[in-house]
Amino acid sequence: MRDNPPDDPDSVAIDNLEQLGLSTYAARTLVALVGLGSGTAKDVSEVADVPRTRVYDSVEELREKGLVDVQHSTPKQFWPVSAETLGRVFEREFQHRLSRLGAALDALDTGPRRTEQEGVWTVDGHGAVTSRVTEFFDSAEDEIVYMTVEELLTDEIVETLARAAERGVQIQLAGISPTVQARIRESIPGAEMFESLWVWSDTSAGRLLMVDGTKTLVSVRQERSESVPSEHAETAIWGKGETNSLVVVLRAIFTWRLSNTESE
C-alpha cells in the first residue's frame, strides 16, 4: 500500500474514507482489512502504512462506527463489515450531517431575503459554473434562454432543463447542431431552437443564459494546459435582479435577437 499511484484502488479508497471523516490511520487500517478479509494488528501493519501500536487505536475508531468487528482471541482478530454495509453506514452518516447542516443554515438565515443582487459576481471553475447554471435553471418559473457550446450541454444540464420544462418553463436553446437538436427534442419536446449570435466554435465563449428575465450568466473557456486543468478551464460572471447592470444588458440583447428570430 506504500507509494501507490493516485489512481490505485487503495489510494482512492483511503482518500475518500478520509474525506468521509476517518483518520488517516483508520482509513488505511480499514482498507488493509478489506483487502485481507480479516487480520491481526501485525497483519495490518505489514500491508498498510500504519505502526502496529496505532492499529489498535484505529480499530477502536472503526469499531465505534460499526465498521469492524473484533474477536478477542490471542492475538486479536479484526473483521471488516461488507462493502454494502460500509456504504450504508457512510450514507446514513452523510444524510445525518446534511440534515444538521440544513438545520443550522436555516437557523442562521433569519434576515430578509434580498431579491436584488447588486453588482456582477464571478464564478471560477467548470464545476462551480455548472452548479450556478443548474441552480438558476432549477429556480426558473417562466423562461430559460440558453446559448452554449455542445461540449457544455452535458446530460446533467439536459436533465435540469427537462425538469424545468416539466414545470411549464419555456425553453429556448441556441448554438446546437442539428444532430444534437434531435437528441434534445427527445428529452425536451417543447424546446425551441434559434440561431446563435455568433459561431461559437470560433470564439472562447462557453455559455450565455437568461432565466425569467432577471438572472443572467456568461462564461468563457480557456485552453486546457498544465497550468489550467480541465476543472478550472471555465470562468463566468453572473448577475441577478431586475435592474442589475448585467441583466439589463443581456436582457436587451436576448430580446433583440429573439424578436428578430421570430420575424425571420
PDB file of C-alpha atoms in Angstrom:
ATOM      1  CA  MET A   1       0.000   0.000   0.000  1.00  0.00           C
ATOM      2  CA  ARG A   2       3.072   2.232   0.261  1.00  0.00           C
ATOM      3  CA  ASP A   3       3.814   4.659  -2.608  1.00  0.00           C
ATOM      4  CA  ASN A   4       0.725   3.636  -4.564  1.00  0.00           C
ATOM      5  CA  PRO A   5      -0.182   5.779  -7.600  1.00  0.00           C
ATOM      6  CA  PRO A   6      -3.073   8.243  -7.090  1.00  0.00           C
ATOM      7  CA  ASP A   7      -5.493   6.180  -9.215  1.00  0.00           C
ATOM      8  CA  ASP A   8      -4.725   2.921  -7.391  1.00  0.00           C
ATOM      9  CA  PRO A   9      -7.897   1.481  -5.752  1.00  0.00           C
ATOM     10  CA  ASP A  10      -6.235   1.515  -2.313  1.00  0.00           C
ATOM     11  CA  SER A  11      -5.259   5.174  -2.675  1.00  0.00           C
ATOM     12  CA  VAL A  12      -8.697   6.147  -3.988  1.00  0.00           C
ATOM     13  CA  ALA A  13     -10.435   4.304  -1.138  1.00  0.00           C
ATOM     14  CA  ILE A  14      -8.181   5.818   1.531  1.00  0.00           C
ATOM     15  CA  ASP A  15      -8.591   9.340   0.152  1.00  0.00           C
ATOM     16  CA  ASN A  16     -12.386   9.070   0.092  1.00  0.00           C
ATOM     17  CA  LEU A  17     -12.590   7.479   3.543  1.00  0.00           C
ATOM     18  CA  GLU A  18     -10.556  10.402   4.904  1.00  0.00           C
ATOM     19  CA  GLN A  19     -12.938  12.841   3.233  1.00  0.00           C
ATOM     20  CA  LEU A  20     -15.816  10.985   4.870  1.00  0.00           C
ATOM     21  CA  GLY A  21     -14.304  11.656   8.290  1.00  0.00           C
ATOM     22  CA  LEU A  22     -11.960   8.784   9.116  1.00  0.00           C
ATOM     23  CA  SER A  23      -8.465   9.493  10.393  1.00  0.00           C
ATOM     24  CA  THR A  24      -5.622   8.593   8.050  1.00  0.00           C
ATOM     25  CA  TYR A  25      -4.589   5.564  10.098  1.00  0.00           C
ATOM     26  CA  ALA A  26      -8.187   4.361  10.433  1.00  0.00           C
ATOM     27  CA  ALA A  27      -8.724   4.689   6.677  1.00  0.00           C
ATOM     28  CA  ARG A  28      -5.529   2.743   5.942  1.00  0.00           C
ATOM     29  CA  THR A  29      -6.431   0.084   8.507  1.00  0.00           C
ATOM     30  CA  LEU A  30      -9.908  -0.379   7.073  1.00  0.00           C
ATOM     31  CA  VAL A  31      -8.619  -0.671   3.500  1.00  0.00           C
ATOM     32  CA  ALA A  32      -5.999  -3.181   4.626  1.00  0.00           C
ATOM     33  CA  LEU A  33      -8.608  -5.295   6.424  1.00  0.00           C
ATOM     34  CA  VAL A  34     -10.941  -5.237   3.419  1.00  0.00           C
ATOM     35  CA  GLY A  35      -8.063  -6.492   1.289  1.00  0.00           C
ATOM     36  CA  LEU A  36      -7.077  -9.152   3.817  1.00  0.00           C
ATOM     37  CA  GLY A  37     -10.606 -10.264   4.665  1.00  0.00           C
ATOM     38  CA  SER A  38      -9.585 -10.269   8.328  1.00  0.00           C
ATOM     39  CA  GLY A  39      -6.349  -9.974  10.221  1.00  0.00           C
ATOM     40  CA  THR A  40      -4.371  -9.082  13.306  1.00  0.00           C
ATOM     41  CA  ALA A  41      -2.576  -5.846  14.133  1.00  0.00           C
ATOM     42  CA  LYS A  42       0.622  -7.441  12.796  1.00  0.00           C
ATOM     43  CA  ASP A  43      -1.108  -8.367   9.526  1.00  0.00           C
ATOM     44  CA  VAL A  44      -2.435  -4.860   9.066  1.00  0.00           C
ATOM     45  CA  SER A  45       0.881  -3.225   9.875  1.00  0.00           C
ATOM     46  CA  GLU A  46       2.665  -5.413   7.324  1.00  0.00           C
ATOM     47  CA  VAL A  47       0.415  -4.374   4.406  1.00  0.00           C
ATOM     48  CA  ALA A  48      -0.558  -0.841   5.461  1.00  0.00           C
ATOM     49  CA  ASP A  49       1.493   2.209   6.352  1.00  0.00           C
ATOM     50  CA  VAL A  50       0.302   2.032   9.979  1.00  0.00           C
ATOM     51  CA  PRO A  51       2.516   1.336  13.029  1.00  0.00           C
ATOM     52  CA  ARG A  52       1.314  -1.761  14.873  1.00  0.00           C
ATOM     53  CA  THR A  53       0.673   0.227  18.068  1.00  0.00           C
ATOM     54  CA  ARG A  54      -1.621   2.587  16.124  1.00  0.00           C
ATOM     55  CA  VAL A  55      -3.637  -0.221  14.573  1.00  0.00           C
ATOM     56  CA  TYR A  56      -5.454  -0.774  17.880  1.00  0.00           C
ATOM     57  CA  ASP A  57      -6.465   2.896  18.115  1.00  0.00           C
ATOM     58  CA  SER A  58      -7.603   2.789  14.505  1.00  0.00           C
ATOM     59  CA  VAL A  59      -9.628  -0.367  15.053  1.00  0.00           C
ATOM     60  CA  GLU A  60     -11.336   1.234  18.061  1.00  0.00           C
ATOM     61  CA  GLU A  61     -12.271   4.231  15.881  1.00  0.00           C
ATOM     62  CA  LEU A  62     -13.667   1.880  13.248  1.00  0.00           C
ATOM     63  CA  ARG A  63     -15.450  -0.279  15.813  1.00  0.00           C
ATOM     64  CA  GLU A  64     -17.260   2.748  17.274  1.00  0.00           C
ATOM     65  CA  LYS A  65     -18.609   3.470  13.794  1.00  0.00           C
ATOM     66  CA  GLY A  66     -19.734  -0.117  13.301  1.00  0.00           C
ATOM     67  CA  LEU A  67     -17.199  -0.786  10.544  1.00  0.00           C
ATOM     68  CA  VAL A  68     -15.102  -3.516  12.191  1.00  0.00           C
ATOM     69  CA  ASP A  69     -15.811  -6.478  14.482  1.00  0.00           C
ATOM     70  CA  VAL A  70     -13.220  -7.694  16.998  1.00  0.00           C
ATOM     71  CA  GLN A  71     -12.563 -11.285  18.017  1.00  0.00           C
ATOM     72  CA  HIS A  72     -10.977 -11.344  21.475  1.00  0.00           C
ATOM     73  CA  SER A  73      -8.543 -14.109  20.723  1.00  0.00           C
ATOM     74  CA  THR A  74      -4.779 -14.132  21.174  1.00  0.00           C
ATOM     75  CA  PRO A  75      -3.797 -12.193  19.182  1.00  0.00           C
ATOM     76  CA  LYS A  76      -6.979 -10.242  18.499  1.00  0.00           C
ATOM     77  CA  GLN A  77      -8.541 -10.693  15.077  1.00  0.00           C
ATOM     78  CA  PHE A  78     -10.285  -7.841  13.245  1.00  0.00           C
ATOM     79  CA  TRP A  79     -13.060  -8.400  10.708  1.00  0.00           C
ATOM     80  CA  PRO A  80     -14.389  -5.603   8.444  1.00  0.00           C
ATOM     81  CA  VAL A  81     -18.059  -5.358   7.561  1.00  0.00           C
ATOM     82  CA  SER A  82     -19.089  -5.924   3.937  1.00  0.00           C
ATOM     83  CA  ALA A  83     -18.735  -3.261   1.251  1.00  0.00           C
ATOM     84  CA  GLU A  84     -22.545  -2.947   1.141  1.00  0.00           C
ATOM     85  CA  THR A  85     -22.687  -2.307   4.891  1.00  0.00           C
ATOM     86  CA  LEU A  86     -19.842   0.209   4.628  1.00  0.00           C
ATOM     87  CA  GLY A  87     -21.833   2.099   2.009  1.00  0.00           C
ATOM     88  CA  ARG A  88     -24.972   2.155   4.150  1.00  0.00           C
ATOM     89  CA  VAL A  89     -23.078   3.332   7.236  1.00  0.00           C
ATOM     90  CA  PHE A  90     -21.471   6.250   5.423  1.00  0.00           C
ATOM     91  CA  GLU A  91     -24.708   7.095   3.624  1.00  0.00           C
ATOM     92  CA  ARG A  92     -26.527   7.380   6.959  1.00  0.00           C
ATOM     93  CA  GLU A  93     -23.667   9.465   8.343  1.00  0.00           C
ATOM     94  CA  PHE A  94     -23.741  11.747   5.312  1.00  0.00           C
ATOM     95  CA  GLN A  95     -27.521  12.217   5.493  1.00  0.00           C
ATOM     96  CA  HIS A  96     -27.273  12.955   9.217  1.00  0.00           C
ATOM     97  CA  ARG A  97     -24.590  15.590   8.658  1.00  0.00           C
ATOM     98  CA  LEU A  98     -26.521  17.082   5.742  1.00  0.00           C
ATOM     99  CA  SER A  99     -29.657  17.323   7.886  1.00  0.00           C
ATOM    100  CA  ARG A 100     -27.751  19.037  10.704  1.00  0.00           C
ATOM    101  CA  LEU A 101     -26.126  21.436   8.231  1.00  0.00           C
ATOM    102  CA  GLY A 102     -29.513  22.328   6.739  1.00  0.00           C
ATOM    103  CA  ALA A 103     -30.977  22.983  10.196  1.00  0.00           C
ATOM    104  CA  ALA A 104     -28.007  25.145  11.172  1.00  0.00           C
ATOM    105  CA  LEU A 105     -28.162  27.189   7.962  1.00  0.00           C
ATOM    106  CA  ASP A 106     -31.924  27.679   8.384  1.00  0.00           C
ATOM    107  CA  ALA A 107     -31.305  28.968  11.903  1.00  0.00           C
ATOM    108  CA  LEU A 108     -28.679  31.412  10.619  1.00  0.00           C
ATOM    109  CA  ASP A 109     -30.828  32.653   7.728  1.00  0.00           C
ATOM    110  CA  THR A 110     -33.084  34.940   9.769  1.00  0.00           C
ATOM    111  CA  GLY A 111     -32.671  38.162   7.801  1.00  0.00           C
ATOM    112  CA  PRO A 112     -34.921  39.269   4.941  1.00  0.00           C
ATOM    113  CA  ARG A 113     -34.003  37.681   1.607  1.00  0.00           C
ATOM    114  CA  ARG A 114     -32.763  40.213  -0.942  1.00  0.00           C
ATOM    115  CA  THR A 115     -34.214  39.716  -4.395  1.00  0.00           C
ATOM    116  CA  GLU A 116     -31.944  42.298  -5.996  1.00  0.00           C
ATOM    117  CA  GLN A 117     -28.307  41.206  -6.349  1.00  0.00           C
ATOM    118  CA  GLU A 118     -26.141  44.281  -6.702  1.00  0.00           C
ATOM    119  CA  GLY A 119     -23.083  44.164  -8.927  1.00  0.00           C
ATOM    120  CA  VAL A 120     -21.630  41.395 -11.063  1.00  0.00           C
ATOM    121  CA  TRP A 121     -20.252  38.238  -9.487  1.00  0.00           C
ATOM    122  CA  THR A 122     -17.532  35.863 -10.651  1.00  0.00           C
ATOM    123  CA  VAL A 123     -17.535  32.054 -10.620  1.00  0.00           C
ATOM    124  CA  ASP A 124     -14.323  30.184 -11.437  1.00  0.00           C
ATOM    125  CA  GLY A 125     -14.054  26.526 -12.408  1.00  0.00           C
ATOM    126  CA  HIS A 126     -16.164  24.320 -14.643  1.00  0.00           C
ATOM    127  CA  GLY A 127     -17.885  22.528 -11.757  1.00  0.00           C
ATOM    128  CA  ALA A 128     -18.734  25.764  -9.964  1.00  0.00           C
ATOM    129  CA  VAL A 129     -20.115  27.338 -13.141  1.00  0.00           C
ATOM    130  CA  THR A 130     -22.242  24.259 -13.850  1.00  0.00           C
ATOM    131  CA  SER A 131     -23.606  24.346 -10.289  1.00  0.00           C
ATOM    132  CA  ARG A 132     -24.596  28.008 -10.705  1.00  0.00           C
ATOM    133  CA  VAL A 133     -26.251  27.254 -14.059  1.00  0.00           C
ATOM    134  CA  THR A 134     -28.272  24.329 -12.686  1.00  0.00           C
ATOM    135  CA  GLU A 135     -29.258  26.431  -9.658  1.00  0.00           C
ATOM    136  CA  PHE A 136     -30.619  29.117 -11.985  1.00  0.00           C
ATOM    137  CA  PHE A 137     -32.453  26.527 -14.092  1.00  0.00           C
ATOM    138  CA  ASP A 138     -33.991  24.885 -11.010  1.00  0.00           C
ATOM    139  CA  SER A 139     -35.311  28.288  -9.887  1.00  0.00           C
ATOM    140  CA  ALA A 140     -36.858  29.132 -13.273  1.00  0.00           C
ATOM    141  CA  GLU A 141     -40.582  29.838 -13.318  1.00  0.00           C
ATOM    142  CA  ASP A 142     -41.314  31.184 -16.801  1.00  0.00           C
ATOM    143  CA  GLU A 143     -38.476  31.122 -19.325  1.00  0.00           C
ATOM    144  CA  ILE A 144     -34.939  29.871 -19.891  1.00  0.00           C
ATOM    145  CA  VAL A 145     -32.853  31.154 -22.810  1.00  0.00           C
ATOM    146  CA  TYR A 146     -29.584  29.239 -23.107  1.00  0.00           C
ATOM    147  CA  MET A 147     -26.784  29.540 -25.658  1.00  0.00           C
ATOM    148  CA  THR A 148     -23.818  27.204 -25.289  1.00  0.00           C
ATOM    149  CA  VAL A 149     -21.202  25.057 -26.950  1.00  0.00           C
ATOM    150  CA  GLU A 150     -22.206  21.433 -27.279  1.00  0.00           C
ATOM    151  CA  GLU A 151     -19.470  20.084 -25.016  1.00  0.00           C
ATOM    152  CA  LEU A 152     -21.047  22.029 -22.131  1.00  0.00           C
ATOM    153  CA  LEU A 153     -24.530  20.703 -22.903  1.00  0.00           C
ATOM    154  CA  THR A 154     -23.987  17.712 -20.624  1.00  0.00           C
ATOM    155  CA  ASP A 155     -26.529  15.119 -19.518  1.00  0.00           C
ATOM    156  CA  GLU A 156     -26.775  16.936 -16.172  1.00  0.00           C
ATOM    157  CA  ILE A 157     -27.703  20.196 -17.908  1.00  0.00           C
ATOM    158  CA  VAL A 158     -30.216  18.478 -20.208  1.00  0.00           C
ATOM    159  CA  GLU A 159     -31.855  16.736 -17.235  1.00  0.00           C
ATOM    160  CA  THR A 160     -32.134  20.051 -15.389  1.00  0.00           C
ATOM    161  CA  LEU A 161     -33.693  21.704 -18.437  1.00  0.00           C
ATOM    162  CA  ALA A 162     -36.104  18.774 -18.797  1.00  0.00           C
ATOM    163  CA  ARG A 163     -37.227  19.209 -15.184  1.00  0.00           C
ATOM    164  CA  ALA A 164     -37.846  22.886 -15.820  1.00  0.00           C
ATOM    165  CA  ALA A 165     -39.865  22.067 -18.936  1.00  0.00           C
ATOM    166  CA  GLU A 166     -41.995  19.653 -16.905  1.00  0.00           C
ATOM    167  CA  ARG A 167     -42.812  22.587 -14.594  1.00  0.00           C
ATOM    168  CA  GLY A 168     -44.097  24.521 -17.602  1.00  0.00           C
ATOM    169  CA  VAL A 169     -40.988  26.662 -18.159  1.00  0.00           C
ATOM    170  CA  GLN A 170     -40.420  27.727 -21.778  1.00  0.00           C
ATOM    171  CA  ILE A 171     -37.003  26.528 -23.008  1.00  0.00           C
ATOM    172  CA  GLN A 172     -35.130  28.278 -25.845  1.00  0.00           C
ATOM    173  CA  LEU A 173     -31.723  26.960 -26.939  1.00  0.00           C
ATOM    174  CA  ALA A 174     -29.033  28.068 -29.394  1.00  0.00           C
ATOM    175  CA  GLY A 175     -25.562  27.073 -30.527  1.00  0.00           C
ATOM    176  CA  ILE A 176     -26.534  23.434 -31.100  1.00  0.00           C
ATOM    177  CA  SER A 177     -26.009  21.333 -34.220  1.00  0.00           C
ATOM    178  CA  PRO A 178     -28.968  19.621 -35.953  1.00  0.00           C
ATOM    179  CA  THR A 179     -27.806  16.223 -34.670  1.00  0.00           C
ATOM    180  CA  VAL A 180     -27.784  17.375 -31.056  1.00  0.00           C
ATOM    181  CA  GLN A 181     -31.048  19.275 -31.567  1.00  0.00           C
ATOM    182  CA  ALA A 182     -32.727  15.971 -32.433  1.00  0.00           C
ATOM    183  CA  ARG A 183     -31.454  14.446 -29.195  1.00  0.00           C
ATOM    184  CA  ILE A 184     -32.603  17.465 -27.194  1.00  0.00           C
ATOM    185  CA  ARG A 185     -36.102  17.291 -28.671  1.00  0.00           C
ATOM    186  CA  GLU A 186     -36.383  13.707 -27.440  1.00  0.00           C
ATOM    187  CA  SER A 187     -35.671  14.830 -23.863  1.00  0.00           C
ATOM    188  CA  ILE A 188     -37.380  18.238 -24.082  1.00  0.00           C
ATOM    189  CA  PRO A 189     -40.072  18.027 -26.789  1.00  0.00           C
ATOM    190  CA  GLY A 190     -41.236  21.616 -26.294  1.00  0.00           C
ATOM    191  CA  ALA A 191     -37.792  23.211 -26.523  1.00  0.00           C
ATOM    192  CA  GLU A 192     -37.428  25.924 -29.175  1.00  0.00           C
ATOM    193  CA  MET A 193     -34.187  26.291 -31.151  1.00  0.00           C
ATOM    194  CA  PHE A 194     -32.894  29.591 -32.531  1.00  0.00           C
ATOM    195  CA  GLU A 195     -29.766  30.786 -34.320  1.00  0.00           C
ATOM    196  CA  SER A 196     -26.967  31.921 -32.021  1.00  0.00           C
ATOM    197  CA  LEU A 197     -25.445  35.374 -32.071  1.00  0.00           C
ATOM    198  CA  TRP A 198     -22.122  34.082 -33.380  1.00  0.00           C
ATOM    199  CA  VAL A 199     -20.286  30.928 -34.430  1.00  0.00           C
ATOM    200  CA  TRP A 200     -19.384  29.562 -31.032  1.00  0.00           C
ATOM    201  CA  SER A 201     -16.561  27.319 -32.275  1.00  0.00           C
ATOM    202  CA  ASP A 202     -14.688  30.432 -33.470  1.00  0.00           C
ATOM    203  CA  THR A 203     -14.620  32.021 -30.018  1.00  0.00           C
ATOM    204  CA  SER A 204     -13.772  31.193 -26.428  1.00  0.00           C
ATOM    205  CA  ALA A 205     -17.414  31.718 -25.404  1.00  0.00           C
ATOM    206  CA  GLY A 206     -18.848  28.983 -23.221  1.00  0.00           C
ATOM    207  CA  ARG A 207     -22.385  29.844 -22.134  1.00  0.00           C
ATOM    208  CA  LEU A 208     -24.812  32.732 -22.261  1.00  0.00           C
ATOM    209  CA  LEU A 209     -28.096  32.395 -20.432  1.00  0.00           C
ATOM    210  CA  MET A 210     -31.063  34.325 -19.105  1.00  0.00           C
ATOM    211  CA  VAL A 211     -33.664  32.995 -16.665  1.00  0.00           C
ATOM    212  CA  ASP A 212     -37.034  34.713 -16.195  1.00  0.00           C
ATOM    213  CA  GLY A 213     -35.505  37.954 -17.449  1.00  0.00           C
ATOM    214  CA  THR A 214     -33.905  38.507 -14.019  1.00  0.00           C
ATOM    215  CA  LYS A 215     -30.901  36.177 -13.863  1.00  0.00           C
ATOM    216  CA  THR A 216     -28.070  36.101 -16.365  1.00  0.00           C
ATOM    217  CA  LEU A 217     -24.724  34.374 -16.716  1.00  0.00           C
ATOM    218  CA  VAL A 218     -21.993  34.454 -19.341  1.00  0.00           C
ATOM    219  CA  SER A 219     -18.886  32.256 -19.327  1.00  0.00           C
ATOM    220  CA  VAL A 220     -15.652  31.910 -21.282  1.00  0.00           C
ATOM    221  CA  ARG A 221     -13.463  28.866 -21.737  1.00  0.00           C
ATOM    222  CA  GLN A 222      -9.689  28.666 -21.504  1.00  0.00           C
ATOM    223  CA  GLU A 223      -7.451  26.268 -23.358  1.00  0.00           C
ATOM    224  CA  ARG A 224      -6.552  23.379 -21.097  1.00  0.00           C
ATOM    225  CA  SER A 225      -2.891  23.046 -20.146  1.00  0.00           C
ATOM    226  CA  GLU A 226      -0.708  22.002 -17.242  1.00  0.00           C
ATOM    227  CA  SER A 227      -1.367  25.370 -15.629  1.00  0.00           C
ATOM    228  CA  VAL A 228      -5.098  25.288 -16.491  1.00  0.00           C
ATOM    229  CA  PRO A 229      -6.533  21.821 -15.748  1.00  0.00           C
ATOM    230  CA  SER A 230      -9.924  20.875 -17.167  1.00  0.00           C
ATOM    231  CA  GLU A 231     -11.796  21.566 -13.921  1.00  0.00           C
ATOM    232  CA  HIS A 232     -10.624  25.219 -13.984  1.00  0.00           C
ATOM    233  CA  ALA A 233     -10.986  25.835 -17.712  1.00  0.00           C
ATOM    234  CA  GLU A 234     -14.143  27.951 -17.445  1.00  0.00           C
ATOM    235  CA  THR A 235     -14.889  31.297 -15.776  1.00  0.00           C
ATOM    236  CA  ALA A 236     -18.254  33.042 -15.590  1.00  0.00           C
ATOM    237  CA  ILE A 237     -19.802  36.306 -14.464  1.00  0.00           C
ATOM    238  CA  TRP A 238     -23.412  36.461 -13.340  1.00  0.00           C
ATOM    239  CA  GLY A 239     -25.960  38.937 -12.084  1.00  0.00           C
ATOM    240  CA  LYS A 240     -29.438  38.813 -10.603  1.00  0.00           C
ATOM    241  CA  GLY A 241     -32.239  41.349 -10.258  1.00  0.00           C
ATOM    242  CA  GLU A 242     -34.498  43.464 -12.476  1.00  0.00           C
ATOM    243  CA  THR A 243     -32.098  46.431 -12.511  1.00  0.00           C
ATOM    244  CA  ASN A 244     -28.793  44.583 -12.269  1.00  0.00           C
ATOM    245  CA  SER A 245     -26.450  46.020 -14.912  1.00  0.00           C
ATOM    246  CA  LEU A 246     -25.511  42.661 -16.457  1.00  0.00           C
ATOM    247  CA  VAL A 247     -29.145  41.565 -16.515  1.00  0.00           C
ATOM    248  CA  VAL A 248     -30.261  44.791 -18.209  1.00  0.00           C
ATOM    249  CA  VAL A 249     -27.625  44.499 -20.960  1.00  0.00           C
ATOM    250  CA  LEU A 250     -28.122  40.803 -21.698  1.00  0.00           C
ATOM    251  CA  ARG A 251     -31.899  41.093 -21.495  1.00  0.00           C
ATOM    252  CA  ALA A 252     -31.760  43.753 -24.200  1.00  0.00           C
ATOM    253  CA  ILE A 253     -29.513  41.559 -26.364  1.00  0.00           C
ATOM    254  CA  PHE A 254     -31.722  38.498 -25.954  1.00  0.00           C
ATOM    255  CA  THR A 255     -34.902  40.473 -26.559  1.00  0.00           C
ATOM    256  CA  TRP A 256     -33.464  41.923 -29.762  1.00  0.00           C
ATOM    257  CA  ARG A 257     -32.187  38.573 -31.015  1.00  0.00           C
ATOM    258  CA  LEU A 258     -35.336  36.628 -30.226  1.00  0.00           C
ATOM    259  CA  SER A 259     -37.602  39.256 -31.744  1.00  0.00           C
ATOM    260  CA  ASN A 260     -35.523  39.179 -34.946  1.00  0.00           C
ATOM    261  CA  THR A 261     -35.680  35.383 -34.998  1.00  0.00           C
ATOM    262  CA  GLU A 262     -39.483  35.440 -34.762  1.00  0.00           C
ATOM    263  CA  SER A 263     -39.710  37.916 -37.645  1.00  0.00           C
ATOM    264  CA  GLU A 264     -37.457  35.898 -39.968  1.00  0.00           C
TER     265      GLU A 264
END
